[in-house]
mmCIF file of C-alpha atoms and ligand atoms in Angstrom:
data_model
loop_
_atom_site.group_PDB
_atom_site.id
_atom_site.type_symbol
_atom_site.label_atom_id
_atom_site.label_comp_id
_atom_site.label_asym_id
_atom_site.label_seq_id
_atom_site.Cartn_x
_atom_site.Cartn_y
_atom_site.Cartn_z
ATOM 1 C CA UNK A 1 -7.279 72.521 27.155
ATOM 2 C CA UNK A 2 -10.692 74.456 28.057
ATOM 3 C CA UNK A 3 -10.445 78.096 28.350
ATOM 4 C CA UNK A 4 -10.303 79.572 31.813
ATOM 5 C CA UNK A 5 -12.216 82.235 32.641
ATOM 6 C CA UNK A 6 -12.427 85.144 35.359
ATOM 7 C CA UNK A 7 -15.748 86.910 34.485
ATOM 8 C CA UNK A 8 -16.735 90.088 36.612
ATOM 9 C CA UNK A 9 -20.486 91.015 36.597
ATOM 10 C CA UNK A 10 -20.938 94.496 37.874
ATOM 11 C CA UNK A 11 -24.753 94.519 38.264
ATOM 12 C CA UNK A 12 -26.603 97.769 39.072
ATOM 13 C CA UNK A 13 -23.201 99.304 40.325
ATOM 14 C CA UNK A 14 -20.998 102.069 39.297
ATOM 15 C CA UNK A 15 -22.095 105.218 37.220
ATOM 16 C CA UNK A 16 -20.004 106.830 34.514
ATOM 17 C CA UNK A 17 -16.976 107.570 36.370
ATOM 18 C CA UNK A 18 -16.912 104.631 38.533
ATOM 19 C CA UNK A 19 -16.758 102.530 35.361
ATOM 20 C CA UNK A 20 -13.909 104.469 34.270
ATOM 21 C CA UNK A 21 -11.930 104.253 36.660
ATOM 22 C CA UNK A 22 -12.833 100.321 37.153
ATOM 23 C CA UNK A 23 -11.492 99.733 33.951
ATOM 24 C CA UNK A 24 -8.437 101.840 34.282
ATOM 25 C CA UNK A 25 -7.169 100.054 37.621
ATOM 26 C CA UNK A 26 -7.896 96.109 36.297
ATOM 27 C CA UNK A 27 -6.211 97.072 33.134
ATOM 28 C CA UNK A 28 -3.089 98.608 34.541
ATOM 29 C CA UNK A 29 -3.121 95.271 37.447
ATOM 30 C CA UNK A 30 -3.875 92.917 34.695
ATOM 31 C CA UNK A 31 -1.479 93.882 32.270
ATOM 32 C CA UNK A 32 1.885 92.061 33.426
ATOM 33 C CA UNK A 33 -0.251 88.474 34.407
ATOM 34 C CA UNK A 34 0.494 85.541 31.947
ATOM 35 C CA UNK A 35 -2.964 85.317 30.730
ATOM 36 C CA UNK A 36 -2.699 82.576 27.954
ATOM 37 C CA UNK A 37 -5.811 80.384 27.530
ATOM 38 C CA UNK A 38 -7.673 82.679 30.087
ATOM 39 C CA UNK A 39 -10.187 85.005 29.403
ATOM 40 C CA UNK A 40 -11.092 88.345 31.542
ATOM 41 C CA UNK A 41 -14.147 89.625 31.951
ATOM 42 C CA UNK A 42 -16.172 92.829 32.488
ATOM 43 C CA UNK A 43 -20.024 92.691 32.561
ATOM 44 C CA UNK A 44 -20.796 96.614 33.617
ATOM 45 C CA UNK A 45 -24.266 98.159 33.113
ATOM 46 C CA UNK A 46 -26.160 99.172 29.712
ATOM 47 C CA UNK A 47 -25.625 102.736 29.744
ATOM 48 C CA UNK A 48 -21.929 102.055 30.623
ATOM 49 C CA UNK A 49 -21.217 99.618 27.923
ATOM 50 C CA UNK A 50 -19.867 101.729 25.322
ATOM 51 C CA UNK A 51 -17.819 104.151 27.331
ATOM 52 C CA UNK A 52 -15.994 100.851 29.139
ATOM 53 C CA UNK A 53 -15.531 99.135 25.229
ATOM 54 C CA UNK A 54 -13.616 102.031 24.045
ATOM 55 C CA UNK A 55 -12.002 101.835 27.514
ATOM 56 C CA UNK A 56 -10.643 98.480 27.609
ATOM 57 C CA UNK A 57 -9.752 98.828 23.845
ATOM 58 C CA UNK A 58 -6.196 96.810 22.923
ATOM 59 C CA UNK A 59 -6.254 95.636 26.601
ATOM 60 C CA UNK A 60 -7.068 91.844 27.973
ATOM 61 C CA UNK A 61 -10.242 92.695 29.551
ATOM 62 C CA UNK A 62 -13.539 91.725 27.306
ATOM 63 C CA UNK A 63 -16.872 93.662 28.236
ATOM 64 C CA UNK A 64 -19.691 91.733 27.848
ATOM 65 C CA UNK A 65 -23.658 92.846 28.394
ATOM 66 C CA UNK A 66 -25.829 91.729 31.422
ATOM 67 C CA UNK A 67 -28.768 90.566 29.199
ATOM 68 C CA UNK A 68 -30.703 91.421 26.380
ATOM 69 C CA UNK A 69 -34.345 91.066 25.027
ATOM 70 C CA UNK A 70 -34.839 88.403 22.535
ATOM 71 C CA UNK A 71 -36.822 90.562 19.895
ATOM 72 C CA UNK A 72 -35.033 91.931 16.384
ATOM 73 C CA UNK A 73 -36.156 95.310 18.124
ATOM 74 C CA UNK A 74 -39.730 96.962 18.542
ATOM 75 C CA UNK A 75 -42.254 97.936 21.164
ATOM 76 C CA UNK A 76 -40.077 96.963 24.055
ATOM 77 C CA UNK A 77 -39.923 99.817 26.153
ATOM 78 C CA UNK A 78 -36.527 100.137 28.491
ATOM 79 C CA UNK A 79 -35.128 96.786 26.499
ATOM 80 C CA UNK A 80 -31.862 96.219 25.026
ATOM 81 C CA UNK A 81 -31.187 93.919 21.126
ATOM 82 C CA UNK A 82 -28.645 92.068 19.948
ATOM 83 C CA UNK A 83 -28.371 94.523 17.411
ATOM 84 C CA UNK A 84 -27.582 96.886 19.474
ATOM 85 C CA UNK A 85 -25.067 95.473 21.483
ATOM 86 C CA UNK A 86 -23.190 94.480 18.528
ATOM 87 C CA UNK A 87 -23.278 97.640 17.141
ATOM 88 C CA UNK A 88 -21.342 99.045 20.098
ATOM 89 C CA UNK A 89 -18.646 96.177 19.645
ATOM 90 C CA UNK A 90 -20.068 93.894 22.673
ATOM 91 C CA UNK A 91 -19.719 90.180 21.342
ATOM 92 C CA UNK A 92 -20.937 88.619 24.491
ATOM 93 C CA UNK A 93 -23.988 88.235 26.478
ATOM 94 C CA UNK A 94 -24.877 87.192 30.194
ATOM 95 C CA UNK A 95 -28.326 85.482 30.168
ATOM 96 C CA UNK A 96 -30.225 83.858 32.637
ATOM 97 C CA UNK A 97 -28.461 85.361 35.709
ATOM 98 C CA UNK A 98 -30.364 83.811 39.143
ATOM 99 C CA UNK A 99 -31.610 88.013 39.428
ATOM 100 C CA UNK A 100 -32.920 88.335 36.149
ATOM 101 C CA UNK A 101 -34.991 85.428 37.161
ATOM 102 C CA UNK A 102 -36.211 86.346 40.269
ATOM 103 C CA UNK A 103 -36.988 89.624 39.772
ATOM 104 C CA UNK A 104 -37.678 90.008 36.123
ATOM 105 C CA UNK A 105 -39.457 87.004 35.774
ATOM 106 C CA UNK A 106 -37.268 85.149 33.279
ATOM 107 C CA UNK A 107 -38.459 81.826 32.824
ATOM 108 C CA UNK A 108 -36.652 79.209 30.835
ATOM 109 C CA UNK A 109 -38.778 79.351 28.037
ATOM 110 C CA UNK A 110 -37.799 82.980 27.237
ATOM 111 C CA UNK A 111 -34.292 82.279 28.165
ATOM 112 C CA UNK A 112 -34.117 79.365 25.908
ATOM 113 C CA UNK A 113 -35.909 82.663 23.032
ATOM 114 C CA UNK A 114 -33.044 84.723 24.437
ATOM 115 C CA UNK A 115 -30.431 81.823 23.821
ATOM 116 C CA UNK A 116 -31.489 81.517 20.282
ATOM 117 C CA UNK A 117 -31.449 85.430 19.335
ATOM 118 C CA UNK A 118 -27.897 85.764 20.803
ATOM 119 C CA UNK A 119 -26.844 82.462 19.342
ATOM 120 C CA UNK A 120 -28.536 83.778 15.638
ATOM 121 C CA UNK A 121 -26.466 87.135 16.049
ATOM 122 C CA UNK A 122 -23.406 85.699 17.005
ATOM 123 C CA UNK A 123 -22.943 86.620 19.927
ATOM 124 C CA UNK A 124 -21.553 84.586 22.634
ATOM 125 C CA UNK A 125 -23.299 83.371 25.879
ATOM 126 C CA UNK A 126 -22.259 83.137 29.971
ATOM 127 C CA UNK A 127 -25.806 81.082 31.002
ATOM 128 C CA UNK A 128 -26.297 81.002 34.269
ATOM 129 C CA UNK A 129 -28.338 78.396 36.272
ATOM 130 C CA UNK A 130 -28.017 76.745 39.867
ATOM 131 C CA UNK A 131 -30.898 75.596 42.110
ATOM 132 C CA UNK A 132 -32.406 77.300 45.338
ATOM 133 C CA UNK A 133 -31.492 76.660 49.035
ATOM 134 C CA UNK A 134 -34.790 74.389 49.179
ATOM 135 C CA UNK A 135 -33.901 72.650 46.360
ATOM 136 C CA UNK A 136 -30.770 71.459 47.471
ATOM 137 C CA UNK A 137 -31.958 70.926 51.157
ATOM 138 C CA UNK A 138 -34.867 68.509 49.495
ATOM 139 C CA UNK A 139 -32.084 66.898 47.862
ATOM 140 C CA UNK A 140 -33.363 68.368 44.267
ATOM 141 C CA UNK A 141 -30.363 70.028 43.031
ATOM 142 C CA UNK A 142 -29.753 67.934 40.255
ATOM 143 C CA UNK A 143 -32.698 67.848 38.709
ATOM 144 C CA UNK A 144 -33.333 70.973 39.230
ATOM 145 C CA UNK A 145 -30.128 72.056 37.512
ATOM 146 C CA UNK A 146 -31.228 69.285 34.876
ATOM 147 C CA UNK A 147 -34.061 70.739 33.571
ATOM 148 C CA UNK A 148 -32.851 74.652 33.708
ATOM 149 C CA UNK A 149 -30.300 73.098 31.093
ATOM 150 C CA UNK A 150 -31.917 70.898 29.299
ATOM 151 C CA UNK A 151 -35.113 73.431 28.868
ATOM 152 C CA UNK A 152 -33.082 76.466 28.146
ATOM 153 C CA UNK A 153 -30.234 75.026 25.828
ATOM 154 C CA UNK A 154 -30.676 71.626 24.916
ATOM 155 C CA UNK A 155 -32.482 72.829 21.537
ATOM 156 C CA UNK A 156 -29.159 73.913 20.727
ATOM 157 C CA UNK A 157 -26.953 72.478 17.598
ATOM 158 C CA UNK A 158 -23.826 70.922 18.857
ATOM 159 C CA UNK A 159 -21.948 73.656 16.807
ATOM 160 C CA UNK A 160 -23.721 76.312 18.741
ATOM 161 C CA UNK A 161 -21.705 75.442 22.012
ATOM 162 C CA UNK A 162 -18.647 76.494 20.622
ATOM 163 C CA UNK A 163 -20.077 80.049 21.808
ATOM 164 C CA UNK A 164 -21.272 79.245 25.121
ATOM 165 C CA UNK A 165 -20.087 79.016 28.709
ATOM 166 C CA UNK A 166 -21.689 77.451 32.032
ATOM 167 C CA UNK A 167 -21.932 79.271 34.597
ATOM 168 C CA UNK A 168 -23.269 77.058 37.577
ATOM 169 C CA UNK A 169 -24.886 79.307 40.715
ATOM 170 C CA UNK A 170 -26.257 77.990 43.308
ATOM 171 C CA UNK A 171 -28.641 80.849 44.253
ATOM 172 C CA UNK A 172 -28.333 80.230 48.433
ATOM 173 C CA UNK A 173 -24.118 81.446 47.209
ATOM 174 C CA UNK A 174 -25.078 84.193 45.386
ATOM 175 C CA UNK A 175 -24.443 87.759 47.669
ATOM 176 C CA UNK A 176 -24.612 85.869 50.806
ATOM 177 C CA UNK A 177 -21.279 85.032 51.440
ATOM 178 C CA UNK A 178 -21.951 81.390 52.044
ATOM 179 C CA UNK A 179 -19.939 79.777 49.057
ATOM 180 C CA UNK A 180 -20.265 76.012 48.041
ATOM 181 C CA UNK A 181 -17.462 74.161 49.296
ATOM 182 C CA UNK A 182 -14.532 73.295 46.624
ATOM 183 C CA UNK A 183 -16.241 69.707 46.638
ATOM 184 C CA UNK A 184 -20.100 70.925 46.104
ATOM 185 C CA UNK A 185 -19.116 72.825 43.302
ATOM 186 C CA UNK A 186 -16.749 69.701 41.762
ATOM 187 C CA UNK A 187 -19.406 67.702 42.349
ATOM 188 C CA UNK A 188 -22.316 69.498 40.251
ATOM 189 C CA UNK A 189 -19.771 70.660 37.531
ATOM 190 C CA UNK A 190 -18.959 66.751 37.153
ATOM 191 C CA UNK A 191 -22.589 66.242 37.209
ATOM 192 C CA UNK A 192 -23.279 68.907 34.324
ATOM 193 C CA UNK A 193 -20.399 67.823 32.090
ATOM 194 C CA UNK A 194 -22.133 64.007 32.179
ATOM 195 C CA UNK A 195 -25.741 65.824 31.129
ATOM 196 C CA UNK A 196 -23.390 67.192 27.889
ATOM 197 C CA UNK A 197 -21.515 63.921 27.326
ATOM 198 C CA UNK A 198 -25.333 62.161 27.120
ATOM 199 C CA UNK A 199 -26.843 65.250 25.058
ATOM 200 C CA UNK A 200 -23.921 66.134 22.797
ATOM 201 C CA UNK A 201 -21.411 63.952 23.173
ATOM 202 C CA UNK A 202 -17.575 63.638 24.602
ATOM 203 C CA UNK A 203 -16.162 66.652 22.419
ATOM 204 C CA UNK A 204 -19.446 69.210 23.600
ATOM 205 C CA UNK A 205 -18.796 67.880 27.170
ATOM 206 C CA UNK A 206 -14.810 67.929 27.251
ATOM 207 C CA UNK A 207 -14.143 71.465 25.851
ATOM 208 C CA UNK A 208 -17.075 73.673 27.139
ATOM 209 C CA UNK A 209 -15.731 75.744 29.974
ATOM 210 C CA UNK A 210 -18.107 75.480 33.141
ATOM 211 C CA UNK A 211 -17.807 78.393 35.425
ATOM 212 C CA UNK A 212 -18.635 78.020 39.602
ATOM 213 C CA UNK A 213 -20.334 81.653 40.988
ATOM 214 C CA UNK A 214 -21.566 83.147 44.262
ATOM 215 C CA UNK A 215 -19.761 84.369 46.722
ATOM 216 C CA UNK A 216 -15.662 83.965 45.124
ATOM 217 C CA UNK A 217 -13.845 85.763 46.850
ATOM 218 C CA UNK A 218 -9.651 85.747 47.342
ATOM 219 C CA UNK A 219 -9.688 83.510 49.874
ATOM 220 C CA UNK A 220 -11.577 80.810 48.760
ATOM 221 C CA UNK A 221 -10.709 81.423 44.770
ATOM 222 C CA UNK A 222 -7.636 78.947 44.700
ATOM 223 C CA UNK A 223 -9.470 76.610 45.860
ATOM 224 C CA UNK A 224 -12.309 76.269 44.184
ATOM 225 C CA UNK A 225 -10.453 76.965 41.008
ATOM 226 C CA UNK A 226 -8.656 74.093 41.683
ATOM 227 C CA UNK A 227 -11.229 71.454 40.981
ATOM 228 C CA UNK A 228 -11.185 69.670 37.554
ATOM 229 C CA UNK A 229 -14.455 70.580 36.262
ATOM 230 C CA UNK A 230 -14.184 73.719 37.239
ATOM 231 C CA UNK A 231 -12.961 76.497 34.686
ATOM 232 C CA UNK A 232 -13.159 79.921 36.143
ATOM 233 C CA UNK A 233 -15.716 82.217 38.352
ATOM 234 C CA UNK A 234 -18.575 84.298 37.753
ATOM 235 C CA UNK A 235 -18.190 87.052 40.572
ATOM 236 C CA UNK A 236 -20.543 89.296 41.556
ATOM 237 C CA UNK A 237 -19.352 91.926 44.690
ATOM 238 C CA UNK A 238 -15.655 90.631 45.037
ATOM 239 C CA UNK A 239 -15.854 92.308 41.209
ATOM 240 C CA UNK A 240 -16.061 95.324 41.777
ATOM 241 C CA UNK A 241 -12.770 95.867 43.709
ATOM 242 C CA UNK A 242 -9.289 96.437 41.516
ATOM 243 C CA UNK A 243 -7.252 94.381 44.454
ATOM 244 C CA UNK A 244 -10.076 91.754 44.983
ATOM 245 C CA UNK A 245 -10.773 91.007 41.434
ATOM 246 C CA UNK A 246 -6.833 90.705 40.633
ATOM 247 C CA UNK A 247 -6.460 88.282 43.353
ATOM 248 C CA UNK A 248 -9.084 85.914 41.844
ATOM 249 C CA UNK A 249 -7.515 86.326 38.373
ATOM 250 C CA UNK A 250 -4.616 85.621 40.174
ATOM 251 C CA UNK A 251 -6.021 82.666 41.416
ATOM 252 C CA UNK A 252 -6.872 80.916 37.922
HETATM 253 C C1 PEP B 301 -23.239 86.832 40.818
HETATM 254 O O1 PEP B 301 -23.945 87.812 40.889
HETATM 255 O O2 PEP B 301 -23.224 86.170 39.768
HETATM 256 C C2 PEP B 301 -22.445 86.445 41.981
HETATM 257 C C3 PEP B 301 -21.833 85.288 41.965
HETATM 258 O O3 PEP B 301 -22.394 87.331 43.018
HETATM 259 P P1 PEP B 301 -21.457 87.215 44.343
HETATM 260 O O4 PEP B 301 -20.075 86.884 43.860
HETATM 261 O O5 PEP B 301 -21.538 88.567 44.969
HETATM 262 O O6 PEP B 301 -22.027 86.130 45.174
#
């Protein structure tokens, strides 16, 4: 059975305090849920991270980085290693998120740098991907989707999956609060398991855990959730509310 997973990424929101008190109210609303074979997941900013490990300590929440720089460490100014994040107790990484693209300029070729360093210091990796609103209007969406994977991961060893998740988002979803219908996202999650079943075989294809973001939300969670090739969510605003994010957990 492939993991299910309800992962939470804060972005530039909530200082100190906020994070705190995050933490405090999923914790306490989690606590009771049957949670077997399903993961939970806090992504909250850099400066945050440490503070929310220690908080979420001997609880079933997980807090996990936004990104990270590829480089051992160095002249980086404002960057973030792998080192570093370990050395706070984070053992997971978000990489490739559709902002850290557009606005940071993250181009496969570094993400597939970035894959590698996280993948070298054991750290696990939520890679995200999903086409534009143009691509899928010119009917692109699949190969668009294609070649993020396939230039970003596909250098991988079929060992190295073991530590990584999907994370399909189609950007026109993501903070707009138009979601893909249940069947879109089926029908590219069927599509991206196939691309794994070609490159890596049935095993790769059958047990990596393939989440659907932008725009999850309680009332459409269930749903979507429902879909076979779909394991989980990668939620952005609906995140950052105790009630909201317990109903989507609820939802898996
Ligand atoms: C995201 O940032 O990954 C995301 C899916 O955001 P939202 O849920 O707000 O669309």
């Amino acid at each position: 059975m492939r993991t299910k997973i309800v992962a939470g990424n804060w972005k530039m929101n909530n200082n100190l305090d906020e994070t705190k008190k995050l933490i405090k109210g999923i914790r306490k609303s989690i606590k009771k849920l049957p949670l077997e074979n399903t993961r939970v997941i806090v992504a909250p900013t850099f400066v945050n991270l440490n503070s929310a490990v220690k908080r979420a300590k001997k609880s079933k929440i997980e807090v996990v980085a936004q990104n990270m720089h590829q480089a051992k460490n160095g002249a980086f100014t404002g960057e973030v290693s792998a080192d570093m994040l370990k050395s706070i107790g984070i053992k997971t990484v978000i990489l490739g998120h559709s902002e850290r693209r557009t606005y940071f300029g993250e181009t496969d070729a570094i993400l597939a740098e970035k894959v590698t360093s996280a993948i070298e210091n054991k750290l696990g990796v939520i890679f995200c991907f999903g086409e534009l609103l143009e691509d899928r209007k010119s009917d692109n969406h699949f190969s668009v989707v294609e070649n993020q994977l396939k230039k970003a991961l596909f250098h991988l060893e079929e060992k190295n999956f073991k530590k990584i998740v999907l994370a399909y988002e189609p950007v026109w979803a993501i903070g707009t609060g138009e979601t893909a219908s249940p069947e879109q996202a089926q029908e590219m999650h069927a599509f991206i398991r196939g691309l794994f079943e070609k490159q890596y075989g049935k095993g790769v294809a059958s047990r990596i855990s393939i989440l659907y973001g932008g725009s999850v939300k309680p009332a459409n969670a269930e749903e979507i959730f429902s879909k076979p090739d779909v394991d989980g969510g990668l939620i952005g605003g609906a995140a950052l509310k105790v009630e909201d994010f317990t109903a989507i957990i609820k939802a898996i």
